[in-house]
Short mmCIF file of C-alpha atoms in Angstrom, two decimals:
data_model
loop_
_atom_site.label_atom_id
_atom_site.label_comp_id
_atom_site.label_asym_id
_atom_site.label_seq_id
_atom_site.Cartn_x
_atom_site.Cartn_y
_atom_site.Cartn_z
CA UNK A 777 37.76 219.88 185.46
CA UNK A 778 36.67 220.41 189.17
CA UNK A 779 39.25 221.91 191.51
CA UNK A 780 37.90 220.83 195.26
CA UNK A 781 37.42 217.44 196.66
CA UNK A 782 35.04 217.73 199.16
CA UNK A 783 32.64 215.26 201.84
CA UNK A 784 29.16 216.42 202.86
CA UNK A 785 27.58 214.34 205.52
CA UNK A 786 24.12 214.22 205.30
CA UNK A 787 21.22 212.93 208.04
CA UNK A 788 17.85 212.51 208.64
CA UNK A 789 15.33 211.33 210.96
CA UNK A 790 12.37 213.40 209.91
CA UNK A 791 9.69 211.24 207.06
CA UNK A 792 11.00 209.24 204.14
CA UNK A 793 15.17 208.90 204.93
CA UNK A 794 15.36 207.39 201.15
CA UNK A 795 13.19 210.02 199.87
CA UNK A 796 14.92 212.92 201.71
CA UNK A 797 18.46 211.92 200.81
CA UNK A 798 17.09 211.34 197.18
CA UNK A 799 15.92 214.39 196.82
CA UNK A 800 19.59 216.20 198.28
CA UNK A 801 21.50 214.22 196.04
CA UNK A 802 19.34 215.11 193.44
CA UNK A 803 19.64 218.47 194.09
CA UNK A 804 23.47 218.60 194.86
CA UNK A 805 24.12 216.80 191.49
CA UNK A 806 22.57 220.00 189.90
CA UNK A 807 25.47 222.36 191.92
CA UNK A 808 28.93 220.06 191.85
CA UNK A 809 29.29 216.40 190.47
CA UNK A 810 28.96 213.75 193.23
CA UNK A 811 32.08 210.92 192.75
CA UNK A 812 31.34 208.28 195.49
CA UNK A 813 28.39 207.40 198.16
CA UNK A 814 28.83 205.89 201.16
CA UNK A 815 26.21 203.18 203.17
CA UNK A 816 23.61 204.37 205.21
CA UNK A 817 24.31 204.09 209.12
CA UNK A 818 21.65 204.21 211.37
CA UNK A 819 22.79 205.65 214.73
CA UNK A 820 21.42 206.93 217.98
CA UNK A 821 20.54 210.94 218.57
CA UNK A 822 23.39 213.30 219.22
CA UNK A 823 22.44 215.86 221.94
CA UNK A 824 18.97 215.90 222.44
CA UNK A 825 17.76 212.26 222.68
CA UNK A 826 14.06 212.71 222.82
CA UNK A 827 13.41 211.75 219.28
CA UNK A 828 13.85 209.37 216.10
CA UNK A 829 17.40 207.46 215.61
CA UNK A 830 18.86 209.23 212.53
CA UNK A 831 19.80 207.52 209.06
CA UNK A 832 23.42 209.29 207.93
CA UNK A 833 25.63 208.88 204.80
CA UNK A 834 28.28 211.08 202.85
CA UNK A 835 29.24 211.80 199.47
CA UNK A 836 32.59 212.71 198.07
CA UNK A 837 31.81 215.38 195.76
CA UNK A 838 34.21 217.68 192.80
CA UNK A 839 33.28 221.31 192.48
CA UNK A 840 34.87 224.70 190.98
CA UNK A 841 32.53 226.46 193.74
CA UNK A 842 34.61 228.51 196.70
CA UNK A 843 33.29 227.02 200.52
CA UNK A 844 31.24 230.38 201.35
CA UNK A 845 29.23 229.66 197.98
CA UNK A 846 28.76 225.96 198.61
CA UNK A 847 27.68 226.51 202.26
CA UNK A 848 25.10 229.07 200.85
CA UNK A 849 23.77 226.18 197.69
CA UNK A 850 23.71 223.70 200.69
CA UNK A 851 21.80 225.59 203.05
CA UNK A 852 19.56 226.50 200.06
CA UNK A 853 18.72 222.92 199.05
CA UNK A 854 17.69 222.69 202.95
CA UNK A 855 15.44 225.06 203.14
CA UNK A 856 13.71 224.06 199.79
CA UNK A 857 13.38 220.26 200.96
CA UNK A 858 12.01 222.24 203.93
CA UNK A 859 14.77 221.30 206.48
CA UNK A 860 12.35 222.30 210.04
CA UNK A 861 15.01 222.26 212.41
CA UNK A 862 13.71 224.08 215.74
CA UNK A 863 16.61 223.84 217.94
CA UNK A 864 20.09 222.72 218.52
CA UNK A 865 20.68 218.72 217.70
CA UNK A 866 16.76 218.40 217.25
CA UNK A 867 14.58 216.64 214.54
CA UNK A 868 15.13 217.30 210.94
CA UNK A 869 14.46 216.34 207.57
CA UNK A 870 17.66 216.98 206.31
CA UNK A 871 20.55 218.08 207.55
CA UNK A 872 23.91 219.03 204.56
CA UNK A 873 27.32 219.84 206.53
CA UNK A 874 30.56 220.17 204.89
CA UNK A 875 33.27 218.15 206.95
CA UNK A 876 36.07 218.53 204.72
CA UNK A 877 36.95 220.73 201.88
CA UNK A 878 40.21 219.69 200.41
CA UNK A 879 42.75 219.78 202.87
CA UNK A 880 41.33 223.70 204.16
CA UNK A 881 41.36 225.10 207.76
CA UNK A 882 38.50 227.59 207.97
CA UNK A 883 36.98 229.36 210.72
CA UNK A 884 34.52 232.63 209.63
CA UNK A 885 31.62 234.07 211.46
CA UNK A 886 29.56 231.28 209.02
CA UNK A 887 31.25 228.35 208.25
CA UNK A 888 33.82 226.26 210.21
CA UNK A 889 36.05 223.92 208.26
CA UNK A 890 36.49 221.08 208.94
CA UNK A 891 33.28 220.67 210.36
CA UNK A 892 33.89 221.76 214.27
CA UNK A 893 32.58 218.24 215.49
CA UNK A 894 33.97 216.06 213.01
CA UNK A 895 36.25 214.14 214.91
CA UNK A 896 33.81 213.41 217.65
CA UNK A 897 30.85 211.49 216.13
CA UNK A 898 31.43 208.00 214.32
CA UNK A 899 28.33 208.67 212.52
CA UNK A 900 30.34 211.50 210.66
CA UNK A 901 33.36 209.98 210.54
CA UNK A 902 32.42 206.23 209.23
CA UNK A 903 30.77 206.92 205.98
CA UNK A 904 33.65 208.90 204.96
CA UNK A 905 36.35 206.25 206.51
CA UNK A 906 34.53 203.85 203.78
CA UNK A 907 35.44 205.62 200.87
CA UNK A 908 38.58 207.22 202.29
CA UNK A 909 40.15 205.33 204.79
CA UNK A 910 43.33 207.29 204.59
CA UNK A 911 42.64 210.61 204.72
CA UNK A 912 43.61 212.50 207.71
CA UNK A 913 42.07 214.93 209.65
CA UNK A 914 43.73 218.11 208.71
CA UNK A 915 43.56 219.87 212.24
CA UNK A 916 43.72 216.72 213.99
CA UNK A 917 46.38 215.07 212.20
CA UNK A 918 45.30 211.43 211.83
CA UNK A 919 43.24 209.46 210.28
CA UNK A 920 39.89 209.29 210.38
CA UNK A 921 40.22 205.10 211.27
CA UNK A 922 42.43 205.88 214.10
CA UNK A 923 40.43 209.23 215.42
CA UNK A 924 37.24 206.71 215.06
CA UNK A 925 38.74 203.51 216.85
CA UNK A 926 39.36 206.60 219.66
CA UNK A 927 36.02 207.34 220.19
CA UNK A 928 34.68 207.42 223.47
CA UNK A 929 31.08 207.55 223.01
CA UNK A 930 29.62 205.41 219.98
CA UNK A 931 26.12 206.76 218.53
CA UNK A 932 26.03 204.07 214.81
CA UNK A 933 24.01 200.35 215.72
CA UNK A 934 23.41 199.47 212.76
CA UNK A 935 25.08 199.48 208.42
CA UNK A 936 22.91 199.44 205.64
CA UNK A 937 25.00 198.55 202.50
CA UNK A 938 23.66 200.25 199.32
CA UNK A 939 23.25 196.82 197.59
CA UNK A 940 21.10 195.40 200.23
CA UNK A 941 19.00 198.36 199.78
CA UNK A 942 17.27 199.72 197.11
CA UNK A 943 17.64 203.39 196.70
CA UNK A 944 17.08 204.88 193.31
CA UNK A 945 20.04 207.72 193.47
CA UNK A 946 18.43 210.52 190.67
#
């Protein structure tokens, strides 16, 4: 039995976006056991705009592993699907964050959770409004659907629904 309910947003605008979240979920499955998947949402760059729009999704995962050690597996699968981030809000192949873990308020020298920017970018907070459309923010106090409809800036242009597309998931 798994103790923590937590969502990892994932994104990518770097090669293959099937074959790069493939290979993450393939490689998360091997850490925690992934419960639900959200659609793919194609959105505009955050930050630095010179570059590829960016495919994003999230998964609701169960795990028995603390948040330090998860950040550390996550960072690992990164660098081994060879991540190549050179700066801030730049091109990457993929990109793991923890948004929510539990209910938790965490802020260390490593890890901030919920993720610091969570409540600002739709194509964060969508995929996990689809498979939890109630949960609330835990340092905001709402939920995501109203923190979303409040968005000032809107980055997503564009839902792919996993049965219009065919992604082989591991």
């Amino acid at each position: 039995m798994y103790l923590n309910k937590v969502y990892i947003a994932l994104g990518t605008n770097v090669g293959s976006w099937k074959n790069n979240f493939n290979q993450s979920f393939q490689q998360i499955n091997k850490i925690c056991l992934i419960k639900k998947f959200s659609s793919f949402y194609l959105s505009l760059p955050y930050g630095y705009q010179n570059q590829d729009c960016f495919y994003n999704t999230a998964i609701e995962i169960e795990t028995n592993l603390p948040p330090s050690k998860l950040f550390r597996e996550l960072q690992r699968i990164e660098k081994e699907l060879k991540k190549n981030k050179l700066f801030l809000n730049g091109p990457r192949r993929i990109d793991l964050d923890i948004i929510f873990f539990n209910k938790l308020v965490l802020k260390s020298n490593i890890l901030t959770i919920p993720h610091y920017c969570s409540h600002l970018r739709d194509f964060v907070l969508l995929p996990i409004i689809e498979m939890n459309p109630f949960f609330i923010h835990p340092t905001q106090k709402k939920t995501l659907n109203e923190i979303q409809k409040n968005l000032k800036e809107k980055y997503v242009f564009k839902v792919i629904r996993r049965q219009q597309e065919s992604l082989v998931i591991y």
